[in-house]
PDB file of C-alpha atoms in Angstrom:
ATOM      1  CA  MET I   4      11.931  -8.579  -6.145  1.00  0.00           C
ATOM      2  CA  ILE I   5      10.277  -7.541  -9.415  1.00  0.00           C
ATOM      3  CA  ILE I   6       8.654  -4.449  -7.842  1.00  0.00           C
ATOM      4  CA  PRO I   7      11.033  -2.401  -5.695  1.00  0.00           C
ATOM      5  CA  ILE I   8       9.718  -1.634  -2.225  1.00  0.00           C
ATOM      6  CA  LEU I   9      11.355   1.493  -0.864  1.00  0.00           C
ATOM      7  CA  ARG I  10      11.468   2.537   2.750  1.00  0.00           C
ATOM      8  CA  LEU I  11      10.836   6.171   3.737  1.00  0.00           C
ATOM      9  CA  ASP I  12      11.265   6.387   7.498  1.00  0.00           C
ATOM     10  CA  ASN I  13       8.623   3.954   8.814  1.00  0.00           C
ATOM     11  CA  VAL I  14       6.586   3.859   5.623  1.00  0.00           C
ATOM     12  CA  LEU I  15       7.043   1.621   2.598  1.00  0.00           C
ATOM     13  CA  LEU I  16       6.445   2.736  -0.975  1.00  0.00           C
ATOM     14  CA  ALA I  17       5.736   0.245  -3.740  1.00  0.00           C
ATOM     15  CA  SER I  18       5.106   1.612  -7.216  1.00  0.00           C
ATOM     16  CA  ILE I  19       3.841  -0.907  -9.746  1.00  0.00           C
ATOM     17  CA  GLN I  20       5.057   0.448 -13.085  1.00  0.00           C
ATOM     18  CA  ILE I  21       4.497  -2.600 -15.298  1.00  0.00           C
ATOM     19  CA  ASP I  22       1.754  -5.102 -15.976  1.00  0.00           C
ATOM     20  CA  LEU I  23       2.308  -8.172 -13.829  1.00  0.00           C
ATOM     21  CA  SER I  24       1.551 -11.804 -14.489  1.00  0.00           C
ATOM     22  CA  ASP I  25      -0.440 -13.703 -11.877  1.00  0.00           C
ATOM     23  CA  THR I  26       2.796 -15.238 -10.553  1.00  0.00           C
ATOM     24  CA  GLU I  27       4.447 -11.821 -10.298  1.00  0.00           C
ATOM     25  CA  VAL I  28       1.436 -10.360  -8.454  1.00  0.00           C
ATOM     26  CA  LEU I  29       1.650 -13.180  -5.904  1.00  0.00           C
ATOM     27  CA  GLN I  30       5.405 -12.600  -5.559  1.00  0.00           C
ATOM     28  CA  PHE I  31       4.718  -8.902  -4.968  1.00  0.00           C
ATOM     29  CA  GLN I  32       2.272  -9.852  -2.207  1.00  0.00           C
ATOM     30  CA  THR I  33       4.883 -12.065  -0.554  1.00  0.00           C
ATOM     31  CA  ASP I  34       7.537  -9.344  -0.861  1.00  0.00           C
ATOM     32  CA  VAL I  35       5.277  -6.722   0.742  1.00  0.00           C
ATOM     33  CA  VAL I  36       4.283  -8.931   3.663  1.00  0.00           C
ATOM     34  CA  ASN I  37       7.889  -9.998   4.276  1.00  0.00           C
ATOM     35  CA  LYS I  38       9.174  -6.409   4.108  1.00  0.00           C
ATOM     36  CA  ILE I  39       6.549  -5.252   6.622  1.00  0.00           C
ATOM     37  CA  SER I  40       7.341  -8.081   9.027  1.00  0.00           C
ATOM     38  CA  GLU I  41      11.105  -7.402   8.843  1.00  0.00           C
ATOM     39  CA  SER I  42      10.830  -3.823  10.040  1.00  0.00           C
ATOM     40  CA  ASP I  43       8.856  -1.432  12.178  1.00  0.00           C
ATOM     41  CA  THR I  44       6.706  -0.401   9.232  1.00  0.00           C
ATOM     42  CA  LEU I  45       3.690   1.700  10.164  1.00  0.00           C
ATOM     43  CA  GLY I  46       2.261   2.130   6.680  1.00  0.00           C
ATOM     44  CA  ILE I  47       2.561   1.298   3.014  1.00  0.00           C
ATOM     45  CA  ALA I  48       1.575   3.227  -0.087  1.00  0.00           C
ATOM     46  CA  ILE I  49       0.962   1.077  -3.156  1.00  0.00           C
ATOM     47  CA  ASP I  50       1.063   3.274  -6.253  1.00  0.00           C
ATOM     48  CA  ILE I  51      -0.706   1.886  -9.319  1.00  0.00           C
ATOM     49  CA  THR I  52      -0.767   5.112 -11.366  1.00  0.00           C
ATOM     50  CA  ALA I  53       1.064   3.475 -14.277  1.00  0.00           C
ATOM     51  CA  LEU I  54      -1.431   0.634 -14.616  1.00  0.00           C
ATOM     52  CA  GLU I  55      -4.048   1.042 -17.306  1.00  0.00           C
ATOM     53  CA  VAL I  56      -5.698  -2.289 -16.503  1.00  0.00           C
ATOM     54  CA  VAL I  57      -6.274  -4.055 -13.205  1.00  0.00           C
ATOM     55  CA  ASP I  58      -7.899  -7.438 -13.709  1.00  0.00           C
ATOM     56  CA  SER I  59     -10.043  -9.258 -11.179  1.00  0.00           C
ATOM     57  CA  PHE I  60      -7.180 -11.431  -9.930  1.00  0.00           C
ATOM     58  CA  MET I  61      -4.840  -8.487  -9.404  1.00  0.00           C
ATOM     59  CA  ALA I  62      -7.588  -6.528  -7.609  1.00  0.00           C
ATOM     60  CA  ARG I  63      -8.199  -9.491  -5.312  1.00  0.00           C
ATOM     61  CA  VAL I  64      -4.483  -9.904  -4.548  1.00  0.00           C
ATOM     62  CA  ILE I  65      -4.034  -6.168  -3.858  1.00  0.00           C
ATOM     63  CA  ASN I  66      -7.034  -6.275  -1.516  1.00  0.00           C
ATOM     64  CA  GLU I  67      -5.681  -9.364   0.258  1.00  0.00           C
ATOM     65  CA  THR I  68      -2.226  -7.751   0.484  1.00  0.00           C
ATOM     66  CA  ALA I  69      -3.811  -4.728   2.141  1.00  0.00           C
ATOM     67  CA  SER I  70      -5.648  -6.992   4.616  1.00  0.00           C
ATOM     68  CA  MET I  71      -2.450  -8.888   5.421  1.00  0.00           C
ATOM     69  CA  SER I  72      -0.537  -5.631   5.865  1.00  0.00           C
ATOM     70  CA  ARG I  73      -3.157  -4.300   8.275  1.00  0.00           C
ATOM     71  CA  LEU I  74      -2.981  -7.525  10.281  1.00  0.00           C
ATOM     72  CA  LEU I  75       0.755  -6.880  10.611  1.00  0.00           C
ATOM     73  CA  GLY I  76       0.062  -3.363  11.925  1.00  0.00           C
ATOM     74  CA  ALA I  77       0.663  -1.306   8.781  1.00  0.00           C
ATOM     75  CA  GLU I  78      -1.840   1.210   7.461  1.00  0.00           C
ATOM     76  CA  VAL I  79      -2.418   0.883   3.695  1.00  0.00           C
ATOM     77  CA  VAL I  80      -3.244   3.392   0.967  1.00  0.00           C
ATOM     78  CA  ILE I  81      -3.658   2.545  -2.713  1.00  0.00           C
ATOM     79  CA  CYS I  82      -2.642   5.522  -4.853  1.00  0.00           C
ATOM     80  CA  GLY I  83      -3.350   6.542  -8.419  1.00  0.00           C
ATOM     81  CA  ILE I  84      -6.309   4.468  -9.503  1.00  0.00           C
ATOM     82  CA  ARG I  85      -7.213   5.663 -12.990  1.00  0.00           C
ATOM     83  CA  PRO I  86     -10.867   6.448 -13.754  1.00  0.00           C
ATOM     84  CA  TYR I  87     -11.216   3.543 -16.204  1.00  0.00           C
ATOM     85  CA  VAL I  88      -9.677   1.169 -13.675  1.00  0.00           C
ATOM     86  CA  ALA I  89     -12.110   2.389 -11.000  1.00  0.00           C
ATOM     87  CA  MET I  90     -15.082   1.916 -13.309  1.00  0.00           C
ATOM     88  CA  THR I  91     -13.915  -1.555 -14.306  1.00  0.00           C
ATOM     89  CA  LEU I  92     -13.366  -2.627 -10.702  1.00  0.00           C
ATOM     90  CA  VAL I  93     -16.859  -1.497  -9.727  1.00  0.00           C
ATOM     91  CA  GLU I  94     -18.416  -3.197 -12.760  1.00  0.00           C
ATOM     92  CA  MET I  95     -16.617  -6.432 -11.821  1.00  0.00           C
ATOM     93  CA  GLY I  96     -17.844  -6.115  -8.236  1.00  0.00           C
ATOM     94  CA  ARG I  97     -14.276  -5.751  -6.935  1.00  0.00           C
ATOM     95  CA  ASP I  98     -13.850  -3.155  -4.224  1.00  0.00           C
ATOM     96  CA  LEU I  99     -10.584  -2.418  -2.471  1.00  0.00           C
ATOM     97  CA  ILE I 100     -12.225  -2.487   0.943  1.00  0.00           C
ATOM     98  CA  ALA I 101      -9.077  -3.358   2.910  1.00  0.00           C
ATOM     99  CA  ALA I 102      -7.335  -0.117   1.999  1.00  0.00           C
ATOM    100  CA  ASP I 103      -8.026   3.556   1.632  1.00  0.00           C
ATOM    101  CA  CYS I 104      -7.506   5.057  -1.802  1.00  0.00           C
ATOM    102  CA  ALA I 105      -5.889   8.347  -2.763  1.00  0.00           C
ATOM    103  CA  PHE I 106      -5.834  10.262  -6.034  1.00  0.00           C
ATOM    104  CA  ASN I 107      -2.032  10.409  -6.187  1.00  0.00           C
ATOM    105  CA  LEU I 108       1.072   9.457  -4.225  1.00  0.00           C
ATOM    106  CA  SER I 109       1.376  12.832  -2.522  1.00  0.00           C
ATOM    107  CA  GLN I 110      -2.161  12.580  -1.154  1.00  0.00           C
ATOM    108  CA  GLY I 111      -1.551   8.946  -0.253  1.00  0.00           C
ATOM    109  CA  LEU I 112       1.507   9.744   1.842  1.00  0.00           C
ATOM    110  CA  GLU I 113      -0.353  12.568   3.581  1.00  0.00           C
ATOM    111  CA  MET I 114      -3.248  10.192   4.268  1.00  0.00           C
ATOM    112  CA  LEU I 115      -0.841   7.618   5.738  1.00  0.00           C
ATOM    113  CA  LYS I 116       0.760  10.267   7.923  1.00  0.00           C
ATOM    114  CA  ASN I 117      -2.653  11.299   9.281  1.00  0.00           C
ATOM    115  CA  LYS I 118      -3.790   7.701   9.859  1.00  0.00           C
ATOM    116  CA  ILE I 119      -0.580   6.845  11.705  1.00  0.00           C
ATOM    117  CA  GLN I 120      -0.786   9.994  13.796  1.00  0.00           C
ATOM    118  CA  ALA I 121      -4.439   9.321  14.634  1.00  0.00           C
ATOM    119  CA  ARG I 122      -3.695   5.861  15.984  1.00  0.00           C
ATOM    120  CA  GLY I 123      -0.955   7.244  18.220  1.00  0.00           C
ATOM    121  CA  ASP I 124       2.202   6.287  16.353  1.00  0.00           C
ATOM    122  CA  LYS I 125       4.198   9.500  16.307  1.00  0.00           C
ATOM    123  CA  TYR I 126       7.180   8.172  14.329  1.00  0.00           C
ATOM    124  CA  LEU I 127       6.179   9.454  10.904  1.00  0.00           C
ATOM    125  CA  ALA I 128       4.077  12.318  12.156  1.00  0.00           C
ATOM    126  CA  SER I 129       6.916  13.860  14.148  1.00  0.00           C
ATOM    127  CA  GLY I 130       9.608  13.137  11.574  1.00  0.00           C
ATOM    128  CA  ASP I 131      11.746  11.770  14.428  1.00  0.00           C
ATOM    129  CA  ASP I 132      12.807   8.149  13.958  1.00  0.00           C
ATOM    130  CA  TYR I 133      13.322   7.795  17.710  1.00  0.00           C
ATOM    131  CA  ALA I 134      10.104   9.370  18.966  1.00  0.00           C
ATOM    132  CA  GLN I 135       8.007   7.045  21.073  1.00  0.00           C
ATOM    133  CA  PRO I 136       4.229   6.980  21.368  1.00  0.00           C
ATOM    134  CA  ASP I 137       2.849   8.747  24.427  1.00  0.00           C
ATOM    135  CA  SER I 138       2.750   6.632  27.567  1.00  0.00           C
ATOM    136  CA  VAL I 139      -0.577   5.325  28.720  1.00  0.00           C
TER     137      VAL I 139
END
């Protein structure tokens, strides 16, 4: 795993700190999807604060990773998009439509907590690993 994926309760945190080759971006995607499917992950925050450049391929893979994660039941927030990266993505016609975006990791984790709570998963929201969603 070139990018560590940390687990915080039922949320994963992946912080991309280095520029990645196309092969490494695809490996990151595989690692994220596998990590989500191995556990009871309710959300993932992907922090790209350290990246000064996000090319079209990387934007596409991050968007697809977010879509795959959502299909597996995990909410997704992309954190720390720099202004120049945002402008470049828009100019290239690349939106990150499969994920919400947050200014920084702190806001991203709060956003994940709220999204998980809103859909009825009380695990993260209550802070209790053993809490169960309300019965229907």
